[in-house]
XYZ file of C-alpha atoms in Angstrom:
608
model
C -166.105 -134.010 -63.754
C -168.612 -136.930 -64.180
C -172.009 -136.473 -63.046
C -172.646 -137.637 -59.844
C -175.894 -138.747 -57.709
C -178.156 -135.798 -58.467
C -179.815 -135.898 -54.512
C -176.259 -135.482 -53.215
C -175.611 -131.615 -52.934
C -172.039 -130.532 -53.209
C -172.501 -126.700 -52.326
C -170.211 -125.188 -49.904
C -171.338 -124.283 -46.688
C -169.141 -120.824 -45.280
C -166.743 -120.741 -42.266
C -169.043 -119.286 -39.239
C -167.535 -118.215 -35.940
C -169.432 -120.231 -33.407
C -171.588 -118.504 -30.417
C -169.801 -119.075 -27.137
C -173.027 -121.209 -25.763
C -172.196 -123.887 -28.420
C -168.362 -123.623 -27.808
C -169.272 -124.897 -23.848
C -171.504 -127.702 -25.062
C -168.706 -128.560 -27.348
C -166.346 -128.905 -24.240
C -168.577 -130.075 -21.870
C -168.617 -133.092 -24.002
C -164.723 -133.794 -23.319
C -165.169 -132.012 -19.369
C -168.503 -133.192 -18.463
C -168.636 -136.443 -19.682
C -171.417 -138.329 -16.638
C -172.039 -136.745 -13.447
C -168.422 -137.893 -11.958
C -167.066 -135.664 -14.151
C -168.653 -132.735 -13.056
C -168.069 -133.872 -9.327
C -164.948 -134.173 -9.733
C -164.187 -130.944 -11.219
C -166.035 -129.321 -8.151
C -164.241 -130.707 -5.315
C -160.912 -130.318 -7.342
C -161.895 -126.494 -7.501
C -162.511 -127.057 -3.303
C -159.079 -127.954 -3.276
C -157.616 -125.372 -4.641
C -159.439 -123.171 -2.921
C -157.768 -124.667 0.481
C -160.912 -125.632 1.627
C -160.316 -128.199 4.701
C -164.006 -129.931 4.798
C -166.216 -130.846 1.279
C -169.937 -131.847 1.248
C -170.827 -133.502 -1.694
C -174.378 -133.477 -2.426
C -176.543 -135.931 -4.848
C -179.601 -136.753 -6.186
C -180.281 -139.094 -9.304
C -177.037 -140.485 -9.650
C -175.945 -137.240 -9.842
C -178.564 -136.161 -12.908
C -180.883 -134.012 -10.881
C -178.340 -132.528 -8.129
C -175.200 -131.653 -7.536
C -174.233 -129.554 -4.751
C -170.444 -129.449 -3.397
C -170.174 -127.051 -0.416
C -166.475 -125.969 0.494
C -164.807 -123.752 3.433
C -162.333 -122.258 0.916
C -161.696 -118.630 0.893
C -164.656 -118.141 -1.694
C -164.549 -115.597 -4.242
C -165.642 -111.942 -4.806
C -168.439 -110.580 -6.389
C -166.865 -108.887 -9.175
C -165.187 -111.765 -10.304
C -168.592 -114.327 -10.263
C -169.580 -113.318 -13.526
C -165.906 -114.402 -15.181
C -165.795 -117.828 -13.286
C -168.369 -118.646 -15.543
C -166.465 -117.747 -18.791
C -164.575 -120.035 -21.046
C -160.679 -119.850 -20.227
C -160.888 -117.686 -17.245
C -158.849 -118.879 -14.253
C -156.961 -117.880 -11.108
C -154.386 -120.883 -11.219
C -152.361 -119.589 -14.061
C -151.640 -116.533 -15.831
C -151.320 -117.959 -19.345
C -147.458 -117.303 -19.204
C -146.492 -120.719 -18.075
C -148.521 -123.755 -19.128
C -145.671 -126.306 -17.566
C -145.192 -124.939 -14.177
C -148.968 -126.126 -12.664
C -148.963 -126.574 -9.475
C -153.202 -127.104 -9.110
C -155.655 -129.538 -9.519
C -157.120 -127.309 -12.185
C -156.191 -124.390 -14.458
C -158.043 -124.622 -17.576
C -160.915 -122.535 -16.642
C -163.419 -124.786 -18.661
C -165.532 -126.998 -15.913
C -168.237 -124.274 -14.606
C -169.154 -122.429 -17.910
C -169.035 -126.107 -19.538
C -171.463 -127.081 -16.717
C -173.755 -123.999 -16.793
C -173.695 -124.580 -20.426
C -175.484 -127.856 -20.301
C -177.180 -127.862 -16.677
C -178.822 -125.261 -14.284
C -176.110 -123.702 -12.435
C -176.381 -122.084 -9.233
C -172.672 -120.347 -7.790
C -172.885 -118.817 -4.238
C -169.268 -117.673 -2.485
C -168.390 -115.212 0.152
C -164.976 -113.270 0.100
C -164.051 -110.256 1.506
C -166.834 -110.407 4.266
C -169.621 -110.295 1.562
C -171.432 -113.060 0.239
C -172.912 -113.069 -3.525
C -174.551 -115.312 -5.903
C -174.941 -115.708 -9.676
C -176.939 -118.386 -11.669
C -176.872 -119.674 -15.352
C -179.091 -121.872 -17.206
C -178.129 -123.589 -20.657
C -175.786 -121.002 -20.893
C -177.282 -117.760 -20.238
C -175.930 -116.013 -17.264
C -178.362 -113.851 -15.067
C -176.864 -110.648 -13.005
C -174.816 -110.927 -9.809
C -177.109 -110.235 -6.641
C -176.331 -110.857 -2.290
C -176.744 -114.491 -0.659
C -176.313 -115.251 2.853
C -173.416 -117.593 3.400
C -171.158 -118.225 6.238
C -168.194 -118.705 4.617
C -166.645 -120.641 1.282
C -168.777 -121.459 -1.471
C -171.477 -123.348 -2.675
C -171.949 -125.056 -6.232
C -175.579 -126.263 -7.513
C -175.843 -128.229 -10.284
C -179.269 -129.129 -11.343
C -180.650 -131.079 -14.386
C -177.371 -131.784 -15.828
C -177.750 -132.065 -19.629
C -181.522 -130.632 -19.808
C -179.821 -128.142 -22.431
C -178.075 -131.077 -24.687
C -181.015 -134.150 -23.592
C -179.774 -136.846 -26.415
C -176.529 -136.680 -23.983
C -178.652 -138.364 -21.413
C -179.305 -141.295 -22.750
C -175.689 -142.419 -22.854
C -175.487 -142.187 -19.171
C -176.062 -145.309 -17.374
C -178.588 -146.094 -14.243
C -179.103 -143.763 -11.214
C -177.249 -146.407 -9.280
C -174.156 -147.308 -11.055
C -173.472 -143.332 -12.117
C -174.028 -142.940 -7.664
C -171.192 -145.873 -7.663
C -168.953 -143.746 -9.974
C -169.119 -140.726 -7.893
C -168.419 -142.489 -4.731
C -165.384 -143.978 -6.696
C -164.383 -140.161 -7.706
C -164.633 -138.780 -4.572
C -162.637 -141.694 -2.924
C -159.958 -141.509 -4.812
C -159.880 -137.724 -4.411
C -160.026 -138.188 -0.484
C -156.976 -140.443 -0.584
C -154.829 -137.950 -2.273
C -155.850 -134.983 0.290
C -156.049 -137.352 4.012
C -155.996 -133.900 5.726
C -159.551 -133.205 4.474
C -162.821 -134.089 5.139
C -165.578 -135.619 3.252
C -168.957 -136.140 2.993
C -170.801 -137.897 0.109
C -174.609 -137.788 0.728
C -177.343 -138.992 -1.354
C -179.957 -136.095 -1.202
C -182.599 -138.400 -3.562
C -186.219 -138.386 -1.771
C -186.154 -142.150 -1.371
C -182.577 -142.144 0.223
C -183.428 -139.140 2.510
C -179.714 -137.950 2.567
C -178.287 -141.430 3.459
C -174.507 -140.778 3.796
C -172.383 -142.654 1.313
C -169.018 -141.661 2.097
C -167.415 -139.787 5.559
C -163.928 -139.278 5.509
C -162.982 -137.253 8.631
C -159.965 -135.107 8.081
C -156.485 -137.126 9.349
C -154.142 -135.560 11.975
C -150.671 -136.134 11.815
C -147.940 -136.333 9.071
C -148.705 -137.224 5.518
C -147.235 -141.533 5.739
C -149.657 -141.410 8.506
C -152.410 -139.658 7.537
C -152.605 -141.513 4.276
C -152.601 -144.987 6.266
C -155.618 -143.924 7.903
C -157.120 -142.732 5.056
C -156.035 -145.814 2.766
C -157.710 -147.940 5.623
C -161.218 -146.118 5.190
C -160.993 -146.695 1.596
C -159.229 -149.661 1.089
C -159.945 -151.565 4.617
C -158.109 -152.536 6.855
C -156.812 -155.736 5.431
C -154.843 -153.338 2.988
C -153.568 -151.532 5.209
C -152.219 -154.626 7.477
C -150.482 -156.226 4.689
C -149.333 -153.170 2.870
C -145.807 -151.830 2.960
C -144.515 -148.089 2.888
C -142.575 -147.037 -0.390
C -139.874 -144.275 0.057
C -137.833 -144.146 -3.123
C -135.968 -141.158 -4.617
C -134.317 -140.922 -8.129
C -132.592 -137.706 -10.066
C -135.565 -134.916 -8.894
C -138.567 -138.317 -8.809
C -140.234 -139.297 -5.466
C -142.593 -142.323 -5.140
C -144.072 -142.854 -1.734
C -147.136 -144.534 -0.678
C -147.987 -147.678 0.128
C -148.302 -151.842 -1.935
C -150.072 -154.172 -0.916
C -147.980 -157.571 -0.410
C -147.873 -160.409 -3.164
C -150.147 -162.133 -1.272
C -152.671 -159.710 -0.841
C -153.768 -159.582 -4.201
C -157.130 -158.837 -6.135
C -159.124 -160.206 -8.939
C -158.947 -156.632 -10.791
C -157.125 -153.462 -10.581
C -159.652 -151.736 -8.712
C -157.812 -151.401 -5.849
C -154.852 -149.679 -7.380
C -154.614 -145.971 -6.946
C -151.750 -143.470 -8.337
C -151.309 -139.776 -7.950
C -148.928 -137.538 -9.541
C -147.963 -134.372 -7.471
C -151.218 -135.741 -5.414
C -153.506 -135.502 -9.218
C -155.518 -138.881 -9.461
C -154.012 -140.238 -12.619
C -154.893 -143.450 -15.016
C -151.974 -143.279 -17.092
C -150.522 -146.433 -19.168
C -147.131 -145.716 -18.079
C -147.449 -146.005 -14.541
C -149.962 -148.898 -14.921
C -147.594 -150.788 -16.747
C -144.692 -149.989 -14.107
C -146.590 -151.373 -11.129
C -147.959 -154.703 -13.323
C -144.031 -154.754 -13.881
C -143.287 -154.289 -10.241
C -144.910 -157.323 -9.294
C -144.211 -159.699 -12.736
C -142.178 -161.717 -10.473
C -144.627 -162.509 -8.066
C -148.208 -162.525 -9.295
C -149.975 -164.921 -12.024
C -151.766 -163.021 -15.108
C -155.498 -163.073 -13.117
C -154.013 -161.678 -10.034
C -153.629 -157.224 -9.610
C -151.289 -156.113 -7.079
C -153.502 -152.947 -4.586
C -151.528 -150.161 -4.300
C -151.753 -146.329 -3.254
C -148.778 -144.835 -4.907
C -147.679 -141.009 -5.050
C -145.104 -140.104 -7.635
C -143.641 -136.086 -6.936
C -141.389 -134.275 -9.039
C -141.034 -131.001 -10.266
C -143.757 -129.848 -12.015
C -141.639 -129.325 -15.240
C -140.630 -132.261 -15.222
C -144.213 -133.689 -15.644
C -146.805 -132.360 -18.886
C -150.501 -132.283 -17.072
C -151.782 -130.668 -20.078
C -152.667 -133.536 -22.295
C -155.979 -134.502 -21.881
C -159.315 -132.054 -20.879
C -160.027 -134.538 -18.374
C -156.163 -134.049 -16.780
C -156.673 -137.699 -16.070
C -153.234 -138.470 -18.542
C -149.742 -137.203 -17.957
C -146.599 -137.081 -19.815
C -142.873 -137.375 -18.023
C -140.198 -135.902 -19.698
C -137.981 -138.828 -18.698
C -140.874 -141.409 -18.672
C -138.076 -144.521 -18.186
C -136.702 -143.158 -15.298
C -140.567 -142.847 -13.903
C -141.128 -146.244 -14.787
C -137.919 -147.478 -13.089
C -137.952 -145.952 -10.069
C -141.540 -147.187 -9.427
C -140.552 -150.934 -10.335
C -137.511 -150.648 -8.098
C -139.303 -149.130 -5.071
C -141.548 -151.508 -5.264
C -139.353 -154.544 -5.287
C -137.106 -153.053 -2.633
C -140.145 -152.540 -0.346
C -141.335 -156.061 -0.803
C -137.603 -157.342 -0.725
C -137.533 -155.544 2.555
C -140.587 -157.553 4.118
C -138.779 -160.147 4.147
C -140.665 -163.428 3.900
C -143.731 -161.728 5.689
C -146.863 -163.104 3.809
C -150.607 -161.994 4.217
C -152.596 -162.252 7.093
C -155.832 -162.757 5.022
C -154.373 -166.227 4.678
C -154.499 -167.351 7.692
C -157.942 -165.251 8.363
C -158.992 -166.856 5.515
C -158.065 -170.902 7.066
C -159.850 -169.726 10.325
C -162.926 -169.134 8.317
C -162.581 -172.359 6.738
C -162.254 -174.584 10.083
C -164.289 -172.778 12.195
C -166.882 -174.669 13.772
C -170.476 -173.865 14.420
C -170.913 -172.569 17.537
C -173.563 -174.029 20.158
C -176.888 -171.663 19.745
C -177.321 -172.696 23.679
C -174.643 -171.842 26.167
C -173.333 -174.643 28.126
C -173.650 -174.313 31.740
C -171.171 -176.287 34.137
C -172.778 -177.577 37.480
C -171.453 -175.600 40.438
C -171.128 -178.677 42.738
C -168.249 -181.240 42.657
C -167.901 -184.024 40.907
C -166.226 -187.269 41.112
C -163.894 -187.370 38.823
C -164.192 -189.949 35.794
C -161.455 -192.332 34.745
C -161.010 -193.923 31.676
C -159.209 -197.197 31.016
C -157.189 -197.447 27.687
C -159.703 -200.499 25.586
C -157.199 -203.204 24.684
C -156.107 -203.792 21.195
C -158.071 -206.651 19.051
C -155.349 -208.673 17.589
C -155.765 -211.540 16.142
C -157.566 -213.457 12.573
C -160.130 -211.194 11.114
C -158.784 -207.852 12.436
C -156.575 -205.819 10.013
C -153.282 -204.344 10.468
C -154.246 -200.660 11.840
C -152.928 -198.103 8.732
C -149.726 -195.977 9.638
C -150.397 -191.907 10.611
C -150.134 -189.353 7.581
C -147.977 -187.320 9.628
C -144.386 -187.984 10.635
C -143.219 -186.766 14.269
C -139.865 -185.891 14.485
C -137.941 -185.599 17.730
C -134.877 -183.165 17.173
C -131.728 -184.039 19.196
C -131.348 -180.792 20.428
C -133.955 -179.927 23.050
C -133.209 -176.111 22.795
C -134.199 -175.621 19.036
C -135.257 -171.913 18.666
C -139.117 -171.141 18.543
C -138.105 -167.893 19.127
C -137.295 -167.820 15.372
C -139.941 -166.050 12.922
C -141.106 -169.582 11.581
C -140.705 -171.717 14.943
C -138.794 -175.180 14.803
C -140.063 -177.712 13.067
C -141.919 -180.408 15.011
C -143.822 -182.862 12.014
C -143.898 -183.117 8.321
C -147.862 -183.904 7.865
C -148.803 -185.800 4.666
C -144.481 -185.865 3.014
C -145.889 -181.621 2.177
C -146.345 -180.049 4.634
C -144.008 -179.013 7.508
C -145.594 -178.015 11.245
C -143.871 -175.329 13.103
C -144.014 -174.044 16.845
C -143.139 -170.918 17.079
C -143.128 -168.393 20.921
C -147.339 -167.666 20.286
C -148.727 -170.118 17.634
C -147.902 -172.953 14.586
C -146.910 -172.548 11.127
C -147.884 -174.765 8.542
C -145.005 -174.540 5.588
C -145.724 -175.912 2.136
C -142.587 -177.579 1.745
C -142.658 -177.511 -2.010
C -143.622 -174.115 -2.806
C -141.290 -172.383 -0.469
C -138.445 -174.533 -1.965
C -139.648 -173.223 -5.226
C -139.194 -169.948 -4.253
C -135.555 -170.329 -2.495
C -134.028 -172.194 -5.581
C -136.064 -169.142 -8.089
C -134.624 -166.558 -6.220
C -131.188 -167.930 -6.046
C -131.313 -168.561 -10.091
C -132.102 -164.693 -10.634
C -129.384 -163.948 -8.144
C -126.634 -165.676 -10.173
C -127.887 -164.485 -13.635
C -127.634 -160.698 -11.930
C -124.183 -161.304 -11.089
C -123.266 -162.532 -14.895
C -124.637 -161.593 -18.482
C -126.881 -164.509 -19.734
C -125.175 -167.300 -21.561
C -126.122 -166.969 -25.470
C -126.606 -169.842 -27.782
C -124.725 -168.613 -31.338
C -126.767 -169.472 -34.092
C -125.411 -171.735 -37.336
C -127.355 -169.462 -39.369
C -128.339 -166.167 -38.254
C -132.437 -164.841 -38.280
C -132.935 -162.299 -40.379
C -135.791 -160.375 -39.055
C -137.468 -157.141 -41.789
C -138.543 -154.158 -40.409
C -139.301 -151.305 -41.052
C -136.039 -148.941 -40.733
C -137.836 -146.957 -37.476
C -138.230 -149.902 -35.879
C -134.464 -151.082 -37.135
C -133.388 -147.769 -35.593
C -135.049 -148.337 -32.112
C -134.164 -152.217 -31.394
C -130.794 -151.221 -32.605
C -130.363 -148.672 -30.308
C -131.097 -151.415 -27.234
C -128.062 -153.805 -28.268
C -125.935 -153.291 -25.595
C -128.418 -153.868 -23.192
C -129.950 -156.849 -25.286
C -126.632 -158.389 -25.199
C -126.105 -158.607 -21.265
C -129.337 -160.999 -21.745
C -127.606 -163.047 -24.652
C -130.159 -161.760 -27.523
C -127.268 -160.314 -30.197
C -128.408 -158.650 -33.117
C -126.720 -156.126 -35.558
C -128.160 -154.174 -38.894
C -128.453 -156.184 -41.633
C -128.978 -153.522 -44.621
C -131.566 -151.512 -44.608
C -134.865 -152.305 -43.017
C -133.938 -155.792 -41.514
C -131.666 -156.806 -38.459
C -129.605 -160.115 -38.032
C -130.007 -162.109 -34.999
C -126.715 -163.867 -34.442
C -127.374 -165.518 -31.021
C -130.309 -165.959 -28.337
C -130.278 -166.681 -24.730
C -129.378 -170.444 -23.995
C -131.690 -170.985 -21.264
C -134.775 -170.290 -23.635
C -133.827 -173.057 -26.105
C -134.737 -172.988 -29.501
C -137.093 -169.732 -30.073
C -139.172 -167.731 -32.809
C -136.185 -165.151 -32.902
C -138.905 -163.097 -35.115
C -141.524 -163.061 -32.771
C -139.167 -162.595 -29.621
C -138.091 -159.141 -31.368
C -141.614 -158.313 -31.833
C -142.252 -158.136 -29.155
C -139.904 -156.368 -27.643
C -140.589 -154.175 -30.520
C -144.368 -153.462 -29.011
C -143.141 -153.043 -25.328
C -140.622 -150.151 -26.947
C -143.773 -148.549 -28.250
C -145.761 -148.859 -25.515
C -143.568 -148.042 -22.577
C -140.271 -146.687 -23.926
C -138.471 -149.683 -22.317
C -138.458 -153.512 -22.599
C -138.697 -156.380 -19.892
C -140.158 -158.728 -22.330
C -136.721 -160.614 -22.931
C -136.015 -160.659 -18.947
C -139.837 -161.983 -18.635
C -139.163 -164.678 -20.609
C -136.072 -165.757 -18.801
C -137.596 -164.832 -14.998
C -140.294 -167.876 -16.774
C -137.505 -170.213 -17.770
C -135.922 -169.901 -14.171
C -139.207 -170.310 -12.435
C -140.046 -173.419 -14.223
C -136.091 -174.935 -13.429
C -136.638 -173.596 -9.842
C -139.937 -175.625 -10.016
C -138.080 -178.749 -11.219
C -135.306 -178.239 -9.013
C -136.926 -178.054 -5.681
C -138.191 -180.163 -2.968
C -141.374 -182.349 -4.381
C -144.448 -183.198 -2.715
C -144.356 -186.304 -1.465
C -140.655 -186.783 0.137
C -139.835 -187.234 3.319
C -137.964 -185.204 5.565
C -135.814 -184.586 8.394
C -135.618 -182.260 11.432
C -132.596 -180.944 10.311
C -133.929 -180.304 6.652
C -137.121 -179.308 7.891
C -135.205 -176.437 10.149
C -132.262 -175.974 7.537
C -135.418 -174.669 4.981
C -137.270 -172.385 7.617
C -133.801 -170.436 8.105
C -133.722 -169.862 4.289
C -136.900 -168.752 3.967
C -136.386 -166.426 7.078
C -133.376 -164.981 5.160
C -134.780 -164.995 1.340
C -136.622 -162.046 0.359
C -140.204 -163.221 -1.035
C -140.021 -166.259 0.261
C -143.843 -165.905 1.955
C -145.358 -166.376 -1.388
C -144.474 -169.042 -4.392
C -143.604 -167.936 -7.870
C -147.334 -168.090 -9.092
C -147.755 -165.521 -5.780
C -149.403 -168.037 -3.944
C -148.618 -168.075 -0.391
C -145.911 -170.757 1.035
C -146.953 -170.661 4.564
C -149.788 -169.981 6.931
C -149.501 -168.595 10.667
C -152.092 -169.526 13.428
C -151.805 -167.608 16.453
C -152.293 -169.537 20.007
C -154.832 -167.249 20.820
C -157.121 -168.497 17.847
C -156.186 -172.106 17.912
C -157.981 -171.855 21.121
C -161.304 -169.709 20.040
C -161.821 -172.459 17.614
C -162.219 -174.938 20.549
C -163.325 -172.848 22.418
C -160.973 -172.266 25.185
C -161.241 -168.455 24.876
């Protein structure tokens, strides 16, 4: 052996057993990771405890204090000492690590808290109440407490035992934001429960954060409620209910529509068997969901609850139980883009009220800081005389109006009719609608867009895509997995006119591609397809492409700005877009009509 740098030592250090206090800083470091970690690990342990109302106490963004108080049914003395030991647990007996059916089970969170913090653990069961402490580890005898009922966590100076963890943590106020996050989402997957989020810090003087009272009623209902207080009510008036089932899979919940969309994904919440999840899988099924409807800036808001057996769903993947594995992950992912779709399909062409909330705000006009007083006695009343028209040299030719009245032949057109009769066409785009209560203004263009898209996709669903047989086939190298996996999707490649076969080992021949794409990078079209198959098990990549080929001939196919039309045609396209699924938003999910009510065409003059 050559001789090496003479300051580097290569002597062996022995295999030690470490001490059980540096085992629980070891975990706290996946359990504990900020103070919404250790939050949420409390009020999960509330929940399982059947608790029905949780006060969630901070101070410090959580670094200082963190007290959770539950009405659970506590637990005993004798067993206080061993809900602070590694791996001990009531949820499971160790037999059975599939067949969960609690928020926790893994018996790390308290000792991995007392390990790095100053824990205080006060319960009453049994008509007794007791309490036992720990600090950086070190547990201190059982002794009474007075408590009425339930139990009490306190967690103070969280990391004092492991300080260089502090300084990852962020500011008081954005690890306070992530709590109030935590504990939302929590609240929205139990709406029979209360909670309270208070900030106990000596400058906020326990200034409430968060009050959920506990929802009456069934579960739909309750969760609307709570999905309200969370999400506001704007969600909840353009959201519609999911009930989907599928071979032992339920997804309920609520989407938001198309046209209720955000500029990130914060609004999107999923639960599995009611566990707050962030899993790529389901992430990428709801993105899917709404492909056909939303541009690449826009996120759909959803609440979504997928239920299933719990063997059919692995919870045991990550410390954090934040990631989940389905044993049949495609038929997850399909049920949740179909359910979806169906529930938007079945609002109809219903589009989001924030638009037109959002046009109120933009015409209102400023309202009079004095109010106007009307004399009480009579007056004469005022006549006008229409001022006659200056003809003559020198005066021009008065310009023609914008907007094109229409007089329909048939006196008795329906306003009953969700979208009214048409009564104008204002600048060759836009159509004006009276419907029983209000006016609807109809971007003539977009809606058309939408009709002719959705019709496209309708006939390629009722026949396999037209291919395009190439002179000379691609031959695309891979590796032989990858060979093995695209190969195994032929069949269902083919019914979208991409045909490929083996070529030898390592390498597959693509003998024809789907006419309506045109000439394409065969090579990079299987690559990618290749990528979704890793990622999600399943590919819409190739139907992507083709949904984007159809929307831009649906786009060049349609009604164009500018043209003028008639009564007839102006009615004719209402009545599709009354019976066309989607048709209150535009392919880029942009909405394709607005609705005014009577009620507020009149508060912006001020007739109400």
């Amino acid at each position: 052996m050559p001789d090496g740098d003479p300051k580097i030592s290569y002597s062996r250090t022995p295999i030690r057993q470490l001490d059980e206090t540096a085992i629980n800083r070891i975990a706290a470091g996946e359990v504990v990771e900020r103070p919404a970690s250790a939050v949420k690990e409390l009020v999960e342990n509330a929940l399982d405890a059947g608790a029905q109302r949780i006060d969630i106490d901070i101070a410090a963004g959580g670094k200082s204090l963190i007290r959770v108080t539950d009405d659970g049914h506590g637990i005993p003395a004798a067993e206080l000492p061993l809900a602070l030991c590694r791996h001990a647990t009531s949820k499971i007996d160790g037999s059975d690590l599939i067949n969960i059916q609690t928020f926790g089970f893994r018996g790390e969170a308290l000792p991995s808290m007392a390990a790095v913090g100053r824990l205080a653990l006060i319960s009453r069961a049994d008509g007794t109440a007791s309490e036992i402490r720990a600090e950086g580890g070190k547990l201190e005898a059982v002794r009474p407490a007075a408590l009425g009922r339930g139990t009490i966590v306190e967690l103070r100076d969280l990391f004092f035992a492991t300080p260089a963890r502090l300084k990852f943590l962020r500011s008081d106020r954005a690890e306070t934001q992530a709590i109030a996050d935590t504990v939302r989402r929590l609240s929205l997957a139990e709406p029979g429960v209360a909670f309270c989020l208070r900030d106990a810090s000596e400058q906020a003087d326990g200034r409430i954060l968060f009050r959920a009272n506990a929802e009456p009623g069934g579960f739909a209902d309750a969760l609307l409620c709570r999905a309200q207080r969370i999400l506001g009510k704007d969600f909840a008036a353009n959201a519609v209910p999911l009930d989907a089932v599928r071979e032992g899979f339920t997804l309920s919940g609520y989407a938001g529509l198309p046209t209720y969309s955000r500029g990130a994904s914060v609004a999107q919440h999923i639960f599995v068997n009611n566990r707050p999840v962030k899993d790529r899988l389901l992430m990428g099924a709801l993105r899917a969901a709404y492909s056909d409807f939303l541009s690449r800036d826009r996120h759909p808001a959803a609440a979504l609850f997928v239920g299933c057996d719990p063997e059919l769903v692995d919870v045991n993947v990550h410390p954090a139980k934040s990631e989940v594995r389905f044993r049949e992950p495609g038929l997850v992912r399909g049920l949740m883009v179909s359910g979806i779709r169906h529930a938007l399909a079945e609002a109809g062409h219903r589009a989001s009220n924030t638009v037109s909330h959002a046009m109120l705000g933009a015409v209102q006009t400023e309202q009079p800081q004095q109010p106007i007083y009307r004399m009480d006695r009579p007056r004469a009343p005022v006549t006008y005389a229409p001022a006659p028209m200056a003809t003559g040299p020198g005066f021009a030719e008065a310009a023609a109006p914008s907007a094109r009245i229409e007089t329909p032949e048939d006196e008795a057109d329906d306003t009953t009719a969700p979208l009214g009769a048409a009564r104008a066409q204002v600048h060759e785009n836009y159509i004006l609608a009276q419907t029983e209560d209000g006016i609807v203004i109809v971007d003539q263009h977009a809606a058309h867009e939408r009709l002719v898209y959705e019709e496209l996709k309708a006939q390629r669903a009722e026949s396999s895509v037209p291919a395009q047989t190439l002179l000379i086939p691609d031959i695309v190298p891979l590796s032989q997995d990858q060979a093995d996996q695209i190969l195994s999707c032929a069949q269902d490649l083919a019914v979208l006119g991409l045909e490929i076969e083996a070529f030898g080992p390592g390498a597959v021949a693509v003998r024809a591609t789907p006419a309506p794409l045109g000439n394409i990078n065969a090579a990079a079209l299987v690559a990618d397809i290749l990528d979704e198959l890793a990622d999600l098990g399943s590919s819409t990549s190739l139907d992507s492409r083709l949904d984007a080929v159809l929307s831009l001939m649906a786009c060049h196919g349609s009604i164009r700005s500018g043209r003028k039309m008639r009564a007839d045609e102006m009615n004719a396209l209402l009545r599709r877009m009354e019976a066309t699924p989607h048709s209150g938003q535009c392919n880029h999910g942009r909405p394709t009509y607005v609705e005014l009510k009577l009620k507020d065409i009149e508060r912006l003059f001020g007739r109400t």
